[in-house]
Amino acid sequence: MTQQEAPVNNTPFSSEELEHFEERLNEELQDAEEKINSFEDRLSEIESKLDDTTSSSAHHQGNIASSEEEREKYYSMIEKQKEKIEEIKMAQDRIEAGNYGICNVTGDPIKKERLEIKPHARYSVEAVKSANNVEADTEINVNEPV
């Protein structure tokens, strides 16, 4: 690494704590990937059943609509897991860059307790609460769980 590429090291955490969070992020990543695989398997089953149902005129339209709704639900859950994977990868990048655990909005440290629950968090609880109280367009997803 050249001097320009060296991590900044603004993180409030020790090397041991960063290793712990890296492990937590890897666990979260594996969990999200497993969920995607499971959802995709279930989606294949639904689509197979839907193909069978639509090829038979004896099936009620309500059954087809129900299968379509279930299919859309799984597509949505897959998309949410893919978004989570992106958040996890960005958190891993922040560890490498030396700024993990710093709120993207306030620049203040994110509490360790929050990162234990959500190791890929980009915002402090205070920043999320503040964004929830602001009507204007903000960088923070106000639907993010605190």
Short mmCIF file of N, CA and C in Angstrom, two decimals:
data_model
loop_
_atom_site.label_atom_id
_atom_site.label_comp_id
_atom_site.label_asym_id
_atom_site.label_seq_id
_atom_site.Cartn_x
_atom_site.Cartn_y
_atom_site.Cartn_z
N MET A 1 0.84 -1.18 0.00
CA MET A 1 0.00 0.00 0.00
C MET A 1 0.89 1.25 0.00
N THR A 2 0.60 2.18 -0.87
CA THR A 2 1.36 3.43 -0.86
C THR A 2 0.83 4.31 0.25
N GLN A 3 1.55 5.40 0.51
CA GLN A 3 1.11 6.29 1.57
C GLN A 3 -0.27 6.85 1.27
N GLN A 4 -0.58 7.13 0.01
CA GLN A 4 -1.87 7.68 -0.35
C GLN A 4 -2.99 6.67 -0.15
N GLU A 5 -2.69 5.38 -0.24
CA GLU A 5 -3.70 4.34 -0.10
C GLU A 5 -3.86 3.86 1.34
N ALA A 6 -3.03 4.31 2.23
CA ALA A 6 -3.07 3.85 3.62
C ALA A 6 -4.40 4.23 4.27
N PRO A 7 -4.95 3.33 5.11
CA PRO A 7 -6.20 3.66 5.80
C PRO A 7 -6.04 4.89 6.68
N VAL A 8 -7.13 5.60 6.84
CA VAL A 8 -7.14 6.83 7.63
C VAL A 8 -7.10 6.53 9.11
N ASN A 9 -7.76 5.49 9.54
CA ASN A 9 -7.88 5.06 10.93
C ASN A 9 -8.54 6.10 11.83
N ASN A 10 -9.75 6.44 11.46
CA ASN A 10 -10.60 7.29 12.29
C ASN A 10 -11.54 6.45 13.14
N THR A 11 -11.43 5.15 13.03
CA THR A 11 -12.34 4.26 13.75
C THR A 11 -12.12 4.36 15.26
N PRO A 12 -13.20 4.31 16.02
CA PRO A 12 -13.07 4.35 17.48
C PRO A 12 -12.75 2.98 18.09
N PHE A 13 -12.54 1.97 17.24
CA PHE A 13 -12.39 0.61 17.74
C PHE A 13 -10.96 0.10 17.62
N SER A 14 -10.62 -0.81 18.54
CA SER A 14 -9.30 -1.45 18.53
C SER A 14 -9.23 -2.49 17.42
N SER A 15 -8.04 -2.99 17.16
CA SER A 15 -7.86 -4.04 16.16
C SER A 15 -8.68 -5.27 16.49
N GLU A 16 -8.72 -5.63 17.78
CA GLU A 16 -9.48 -6.81 18.21
C GLU A 16 -10.98 -6.60 17.98
N GLU A 17 -11.45 -5.40 18.29
CA GLU A 17 -12.87 -5.11 18.07
C GLU A 17 -13.20 -5.12 16.58
N LEU A 18 -12.31 -4.59 15.77
CA LEU A 18 -12.53 -4.60 14.32
C LEU A 18 -12.56 -6.03 13.78
N GLU A 19 -11.69 -6.89 14.30
CA GLU A 19 -11.72 -8.31 13.91
C GLU A 19 -13.06 -8.93 14.26
N HIS A 20 -13.55 -8.61 15.45
CA HIS A 20 -14.85 -9.11 15.89
C HIS A 20 -15.95 -8.66 14.92
N PHE A 21 -15.94 -7.37 14.56
CA PHE A 21 -16.98 -6.87 13.66
C PHE A 21 -16.82 -7.44 12.25
N GLU A 22 -15.60 -7.69 11.83
CA GLU A 22 -15.38 -8.33 10.53
C GLU A 22 -16.00 -9.73 10.53
N GLU A 23 -15.81 -10.47 11.63
CA GLU A 23 -16.43 -11.79 11.76
C GLU A 23 -17.95 -11.68 11.74
N ARG A 24 -18.49 -10.71 12.47
CA ARG A 24 -19.95 -10.50 12.50
C ARG A 24 -20.47 -10.18 11.09
N LEU A 25 -19.74 -9.34 10.37
CA LEU A 25 -20.15 -8.99 9.01
C LEU A 25 -20.10 -10.22 8.10
N ASN A 26 -19.07 -11.06 8.26
CA ASN A 26 -19.00 -12.29 7.47
C ASN A 26 -20.16 -13.22 7.78
N GLU A 27 -20.53 -13.31 9.06
CA GLU A 27 -21.69 -14.12 9.45
C GLU A 27 -22.97 -13.57 8.83
N GLU A 28 -23.14 -12.26 8.89
CA GLU A 28 -24.32 -11.61 8.31
C GLU A 28 -24.37 -11.83 6.79
N LEU A 29 -23.20 -11.76 6.15
CA LEU A 29 -23.11 -11.97 4.71
C LEU A 29 -23.51 -13.39 4.36
N GLN A 30 -22.99 -14.35 5.10
CA GLN A 30 -23.33 -15.75 4.85
C GLN A 30 -24.82 -15.99 5.08
N ASP A 31 -25.37 -15.42 6.13
CA ASP A 31 -26.79 -15.57 6.43
C ASP A 31 -27.64 -15.00 5.30
N ALA A 32 -27.29 -13.82 4.80
CA ALA A 32 -28.05 -13.19 3.71
C ALA A 32 -27.97 -14.03 2.44
N GLU A 33 -26.79 -14.57 2.15
CA GLU A 33 -26.64 -15.42 0.96
C GLU A 33 -27.46 -16.70 1.08
N GLU A 34 -27.48 -17.29 2.28
CA GLU A 34 -28.28 -18.49 2.51
C GLU A 34 -29.77 -18.19 2.36
N LYS A 35 -30.20 -17.04 2.86
CA LYS A 35 -31.60 -16.66 2.71
C LYS A 35 -31.97 -16.48 1.25
N ILE A 36 -31.09 -15.84 0.49
CA ILE A 36 -31.35 -15.67 -0.95
C ILE A 36 -31.51 -17.03 -1.61
N ASN A 37 -30.60 -17.96 -1.32
CA ASN A 37 -30.69 -19.30 -1.90
C ASN A 37 -32.00 -19.98 -1.53
N SER A 38 -32.39 -19.86 -0.28
CA SER A 38 -33.64 -20.46 0.19
C SER A 38 -34.84 -19.82 -0.51
N PHE A 39 -34.84 -18.49 -0.60
CA PHE A 39 -35.94 -17.78 -1.25
C PHE A 39 -36.00 -18.13 -2.74
N GLU A 40 -34.84 -18.26 -3.38
CA GLU A 40 -34.82 -18.62 -4.80
C GLU A 40 -35.33 -20.04 -5.01
N ASP A 41 -35.01 -20.97 -4.10
CA ASP A 41 -35.54 -22.33 -4.19
C ASP A 41 -37.06 -22.31 -4.07
N ARG A 42 -37.55 -21.56 -3.09
CA ARG A 42 -39.00 -21.46 -2.89
C ARG A 42 -39.66 -20.81 -4.10
N LEU A 43 -39.02 -19.82 -4.66
CA LEU A 43 -39.53 -19.13 -5.84
C LEU A 43 -39.63 -20.09 -7.02
N SER A 44 -38.64 -20.94 -7.18
CA SER A 44 -38.67 -21.94 -8.26
C SER A 44 -39.85 -22.88 -8.09
N GLU A 45 -40.10 -23.29 -6.84
CA GLU A 45 -41.24 -24.16 -6.56
C GLU A 45 -42.55 -23.46 -6.92
N ILE A 46 -42.67 -22.20 -6.53
CA ILE A 46 -43.89 -21.44 -6.80
C ILE A 46 -44.08 -21.28 -8.30
N GLU A 47 -43.02 -20.93 -9.01
CA GLU A 47 -43.12 -20.73 -10.45
C GLU A 47 -43.45 -22.03 -11.17
N SER A 48 -42.91 -23.14 -10.68
CA SER A 48 -43.24 -24.44 -11.26
C SER A 48 -44.71 -24.76 -11.04
N LYS A 49 -45.19 -24.51 -9.82
CA LYS A 49 -46.59 -24.74 -9.51
C LYS A 49 -47.48 -23.80 -10.33
N LEU A 50 -47.04 -22.57 -10.50
CA LEU A 50 -47.79 -21.58 -11.25
C LEU A 50 -47.89 -21.99 -12.72
N ASP A 51 -46.79 -22.52 -13.27
CA ASP A 51 -46.81 -23.01 -14.65
C ASP A 51 -47.80 -24.15 -14.80
N ASP A 52 -47.81 -25.07 -13.82
CA ASP A 52 -48.76 -26.18 -13.84
C ASP A 52 -50.19 -25.68 -13.73
N THR A 53 -50.41 -24.68 -12.88
CA THR A 53 -51.74 -24.14 -12.65
C THR A 53 -52.27 -23.43 -13.88
N THR A 54 -51.43 -22.62 -14.52
CA THR A 54 -51.90 -21.86 -15.68
C THR A 54 -52.11 -22.77 -16.89
N SER A 55 -51.44 -23.91 -16.94
CA SER A 55 -51.64 -24.82 -18.06
C SER A 55 -52.92 -25.62 -17.92
N SER A 56 -53.48 -25.66 -16.72
CA SER A 56 -54.73 -26.38 -16.48
C SER A 56 -55.86 -25.37 -16.30
N SER A 57 -56.86 -25.45 -17.15
CA SER A 57 -57.97 -24.49 -17.08
C SER A 57 -58.90 -24.79 -15.91
N ALA A 58 -58.70 -25.90 -15.23
CA ALA A 58 -59.58 -26.28 -14.12
C ALA A 58 -59.29 -25.49 -12.85
N HIS A 59 -58.14 -24.82 -12.79
CA HIS A 59 -57.78 -24.09 -11.57
C HIS A 59 -58.44 -22.73 -11.52
N HIS A 60 -58.79 -22.34 -10.35
CA HIS A 60 -59.47 -21.07 -10.10
C HIS A 60 -58.50 -19.90 -10.22
N GLN A 61 -58.98 -18.78 -10.74
CA GLN A 61 -58.14 -17.59 -10.88
C GLN A 61 -57.60 -17.10 -9.54
N GLY A 62 -58.34 -17.32 -8.47
CA GLY A 62 -57.89 -16.91 -7.14
C GLY A 62 -56.62 -17.62 -6.73
N ASN A 63 -56.50 -18.90 -7.10
CA ASN A 63 -55.28 -19.65 -6.79
C ASN A 63 -54.08 -19.07 -7.55
N ILE A 64 -54.32 -18.69 -8.80
CA ILE A 64 -53.26 -18.11 -9.61
C ILE A 64 -52.82 -16.78 -9.02
N ALA A 65 -53.80 -15.95 -8.63
CA ALA A 65 -53.49 -14.64 -8.04
C ALA A 65 -52.71 -14.80 -6.74
N SER A 66 -53.10 -15.79 -5.93
CA SER A 66 -52.42 -16.04 -4.67
C SER A 66 -50.96 -16.44 -4.92
N SER A 67 -50.74 -17.29 -5.91
CA SER A 67 -49.38 -17.70 -6.25
C SER A 67 -48.56 -16.52 -6.77
N GLU A 68 -49.20 -15.66 -7.54
CA GLU A 68 -48.52 -14.46 -8.05
C GLU A 68 -48.09 -13.55 -6.89
N GLU A 69 -48.98 -13.38 -5.92
CA GLU A 69 -48.67 -12.54 -4.75
C GLU A 69 -47.50 -13.14 -3.97
N GLU A 70 -47.53 -14.45 -3.79
CA GLU A 70 -46.45 -15.12 -3.05
C GLU A 70 -45.13 -14.98 -3.80
N ARG A 71 -45.20 -15.10 -5.11
CA ARG A 71 -44.00 -14.95 -5.94
C ARG A 71 -43.41 -13.55 -5.78
N GLU A 72 -44.26 -12.54 -5.84
CA GLU A 72 -43.81 -11.16 -5.68
C GLU A 72 -43.19 -10.93 -4.30
N LYS A 73 -43.78 -11.58 -3.28
CA LYS A 73 -43.25 -11.47 -1.91
C LYS A 73 -41.82 -12.00 -1.87
N TYR A 74 -41.57 -13.13 -2.51
CA TYR A 74 -40.22 -13.70 -2.50
C TYR A 74 -39.24 -12.86 -3.31
N TYR A 75 -39.69 -12.30 -4.43
CA TYR A 75 -38.83 -11.39 -5.18
C TYR A 75 -38.43 -10.20 -4.31
N SER A 76 -39.38 -9.67 -3.57
CA SER A 76 -39.12 -8.54 -2.68
C SER A 76 -38.12 -8.93 -1.57
N MET A 77 -38.30 -10.11 -0.99
CA MET A 77 -37.39 -10.55 0.08
C MET A 77 -35.98 -10.78 -0.46
N ILE A 78 -35.88 -11.29 -1.68
CA ILE A 78 -34.56 -11.48 -2.31
C ILE A 78 -33.90 -10.13 -2.51
N GLU A 79 -34.66 -9.16 -3.00
CA GLU A 79 -34.11 -7.82 -3.23
C GLU A 79 -33.62 -7.19 -1.92
N LYS A 80 -34.37 -7.37 -0.83
CA LYS A 80 -33.96 -6.82 0.47
C LYS A 80 -32.65 -7.45 0.93
N GLN A 81 -32.49 -8.75 0.71
CA GLN A 81 -31.25 -9.42 1.11
C GLN A 81 -30.08 -8.95 0.25
N LYS A 82 -30.33 -8.71 -1.03
CA LYS A 82 -29.26 -8.19 -1.90
C LYS A 82 -28.83 -6.80 -1.44
N GLU A 83 -29.79 -5.98 -1.03
CA GLU A 83 -29.46 -4.65 -0.50
C GLU A 83 -28.64 -4.78 0.78
N LYS A 84 -29.01 -5.75 1.62
CA LYS A 84 -28.27 -5.97 2.86
C LYS A 84 -26.83 -6.39 2.55
N ILE A 85 -26.65 -7.23 1.55
CA ILE A 85 -25.31 -7.67 1.15
C ILE A 85 -24.47 -6.46 0.72
N GLU A 86 -25.07 -5.56 -0.02
CA GLU A 86 -24.36 -4.34 -0.43
C GLU A 86 -23.95 -3.51 0.78
N GLU A 87 -24.85 -3.39 1.76
CA GLU A 87 -24.55 -2.65 2.99
C GLU A 87 -23.40 -3.32 3.75
N ILE A 88 -23.41 -4.64 3.80
CA ILE A 88 -22.35 -5.39 4.49
C ILE A 88 -21.01 -5.16 3.80
N LYS A 89 -21.01 -5.23 2.47
CA LYS A 89 -19.76 -5.02 1.73
C LYS A 89 -19.23 -3.60 1.93
N MET A 90 -20.14 -2.63 2.00
CA MET A 90 -19.69 -1.25 2.27
C MET A 90 -19.10 -1.14 3.67
N ALA A 91 -19.67 -1.87 4.63
CA ALA A 91 -19.13 -1.86 6.00
C ALA A 91 -17.74 -2.49 6.01
N GLN A 92 -17.56 -3.58 5.26
CA GLN A 92 -16.24 -4.20 5.16
C GLN A 92 -15.23 -3.23 4.55
N ASP A 93 -15.68 -2.47 3.56
CA ASP A 93 -14.81 -1.46 2.95
C ASP A 93 -14.44 -0.38 3.97
N ARG A 94 -15.39 -0.01 4.83
CA ARG A 94 -15.10 1.00 5.85
C ARG A 94 -14.07 0.49 6.86
N ILE A 95 -14.13 -0.81 7.19
CA ILE A 95 -13.12 -1.38 8.08
C ILE A 95 -11.75 -1.24 7.42
N GLU A 96 -11.67 -1.62 6.16
CA GLU A 96 -10.40 -1.55 5.44
C GLU A 96 -9.91 -0.10 5.30
N ALA A 97 -10.84 0.83 5.12
CA ALA A 97 -10.47 2.24 4.95
C ALA A 97 -10.13 2.92 6.26
N GLY A 98 -10.48 2.27 7.38
CA GLY A 98 -10.16 2.84 8.68
C GLY A 98 -11.19 3.80 9.23
N ASN A 99 -12.42 3.75 8.68
CA ASN A 99 -13.45 4.64 9.21
C ASN A 99 -14.74 3.89 9.59
N TYR A 100 -14.58 2.63 9.96
CA TYR A 100 -15.73 1.84 10.41
C TYR A 100 -16.21 2.37 11.76
N GLY A 101 -17.52 2.41 11.92
CA GLY A 101 -18.09 2.83 13.20
C GLY A 101 -18.25 4.34 13.33
N ILE A 102 -18.10 5.04 12.21
CA ILE A 102 -18.29 6.49 12.19
C ILE A 102 -19.58 6.79 11.42
N CYS A 103 -20.46 7.57 12.00
CA CYS A 103 -21.73 7.92 11.38
C CYS A 103 -21.48 8.70 10.09
N ASN A 104 -22.14 8.29 9.01
CA ASN A 104 -21.98 8.97 7.72
C ASN A 104 -22.56 10.38 7.71
N VAL A 105 -23.43 10.69 8.66
CA VAL A 105 -24.06 12.02 8.69
C VAL A 105 -23.37 12.93 9.70
N THR A 106 -23.23 12.47 10.92
CA THR A 106 -22.72 13.34 11.99
C THR A 106 -21.20 13.31 12.11
N GLY A 107 -20.58 12.22 11.65
CA GLY A 107 -19.14 12.07 11.82
C GLY A 107 -18.75 11.60 13.21
N ASP A 108 -19.76 11.36 14.05
CA ASP A 108 -19.52 10.88 15.41
C ASP A 108 -19.46 9.36 15.43
N PRO A 109 -18.83 8.78 16.45
CA PRO A 109 -18.80 7.32 16.56
C PRO A 109 -20.21 6.73 16.72
N ILE A 110 -20.42 5.58 16.09
CA ILE A 110 -21.66 4.82 16.27
C ILE A 110 -21.43 3.94 17.49
N LYS A 111 -22.41 3.89 18.38
CA LYS A 111 -22.25 3.11 19.61
C LYS A 111 -22.03 1.64 19.28
N LYS A 112 -21.13 1.04 20.05
CA LYS A 112 -20.78 -0.37 19.87
C LYS A 112 -22.01 -1.26 19.98
N GLU A 113 -22.93 -0.93 20.89
CA GLU A 113 -24.15 -1.73 21.08
C GLU A 113 -24.96 -1.78 19.79
N ARG A 114 -25.04 -0.65 19.08
CA ARG A 114 -25.79 -0.62 17.81
C ARG A 114 -25.10 -1.51 16.78
N LEU A 115 -23.77 -1.43 16.71
CA LEU A 115 -23.04 -2.23 15.74
C LEU A 115 -23.09 -3.72 16.07
N GLU A 116 -23.25 -4.06 17.35
CA GLU A 116 -23.42 -5.48 17.71
C GLU A 116 -24.72 -6.00 17.12
N ILE A 117 -25.75 -5.17 17.13
CA ILE A 117 -27.06 -5.57 16.61
C ILE A 117 -27.08 -5.49 15.09
N LYS A 118 -26.50 -4.42 14.56
CA LYS A 118 -26.50 -4.19 13.11
C LYS A 118 -25.10 -3.77 12.70
N PRO A 119 -24.20 -4.76 12.48
CA PRO A 119 -22.79 -4.43 12.23
C PRO A 119 -22.55 -3.63 10.95
N HIS A 120 -23.52 -3.60 10.06
CA HIS A 120 -23.36 -2.83 8.82
C HIS A 120 -23.99 -1.44 8.90
N ALA A 121 -24.38 -1.01 10.10
CA ALA A 121 -25.01 0.31 10.27
C ALA A 121 -24.08 1.42 9.80
N ARG A 122 -24.65 2.38 9.08
CA ARG A 122 -23.89 3.55 8.61
C ARG A 122 -24.20 4.79 9.42
N TYR A 123 -25.28 4.73 10.18
CA TYR A 123 -25.75 5.91 10.89
C TYR A 123 -25.90 5.63 12.38
N SER A 124 -25.63 6.62 13.18
CA SER A 124 -25.87 6.51 14.62
C SER A 124 -27.37 6.56 14.87
N VAL A 125 -27.77 6.07 16.03
CA VAL A 125 -29.19 6.11 16.42
C VAL A 125 -29.67 7.55 16.40
N GLU A 126 -28.85 8.45 16.88
CA GLU A 126 -29.23 9.87 16.95
C GLU A 126 -29.50 10.43 15.55
N ALA A 127 -28.67 10.07 14.57
CA ALA A 127 -28.85 10.56 13.20
C ALA A 127 -30.14 10.02 12.60
N VAL A 128 -30.45 8.74 12.86
CA VAL A 128 -31.68 8.15 12.34
C VAL A 128 -32.89 8.81 12.98
N LYS A 129 -32.85 9.00 14.30
CA LYS A 129 -33.96 9.66 14.99
C LYS A 129 -34.14 11.08 14.48
N SER A 130 -33.06 11.78 14.27
CA SER A 130 -33.12 13.15 13.76
C SER A 130 -33.73 13.17 12.36
N ALA A 131 -33.33 12.24 11.51
CA ALA A 131 -33.88 12.17 10.15
C ALA A 131 -35.37 11.85 10.18
N ASN A 132 -35.79 11.04 11.14
CA ASN A 132 -37.21 10.72 11.26
C ASN A 132 -38.03 11.94 11.64
N ASN A 133 -37.41 12.92 12.28
CA ASN A 133 -38.10 14.13 12.70
C ASN A 133 -38.05 15.23 11.65
N VAL A 134 -37.30 15.02 10.58
CA VAL A 134 -37.14 16.03 9.54
C VAL A 134 -38.01 15.67 8.35
N GLU A 135 -38.77 16.64 7.86
CA GLU A 135 -39.64 16.40 6.71
C GLU A 135 -38.88 16.49 5.39
N ALA A 136 -37.79 17.22 5.39
CA ALA A 136 -37.03 17.43 4.15
C ALA A 136 -36.35 16.14 3.71
N ASP A 137 -35.98 16.11 2.45
CA ASP A 137 -35.26 14.97 1.88
C ASP A 137 -33.90 14.86 2.56
N THR A 138 -33.57 13.67 3.05
CA THR A 138 -32.29 13.47 3.72
C THR A 138 -31.57 12.29 3.10
N GLU A 139 -30.30 12.18 3.43
CA GLU A 139 -29.48 11.07 2.95
C GLU A 139 -29.88 9.77 3.64
N ILE A 140 -30.42 9.86 4.83
CA ILE A 140 -30.73 8.69 5.63
C ILE A 140 -32.07 8.11 5.22
N ASN A 141 -32.12 6.79 5.12
CA ASN A 141 -33.38 6.09 4.91
C ASN A 141 -34.14 6.12 6.22
N VAL A 142 -35.20 6.91 6.28
CA VAL A 142 -35.91 7.08 7.55
C VAL A 142 -36.64 5.81 7.97
N ASN A 143 -36.72 4.84 7.09
CA ASN A 143 -37.34 3.56 7.44
C ASN A 143 -36.33 2.60 8.05
N GLU A 144 -35.09 3.04 8.17
CA GLU A 144 -34.06 2.19 8.77
C GLU A 144 -34.39 1.97 10.23
N PRO A 145 -34.37 0.70 10.67
CA PRO A 145 -34.65 0.44 12.08
C PRO A 145 -33.58 1.08 12.97
N VAL A 146 -34.02 1.60 14.08
CA VAL A 146 -33.10 2.22 15.04
C VAL A 146 -32.55 1.13 15.87
#
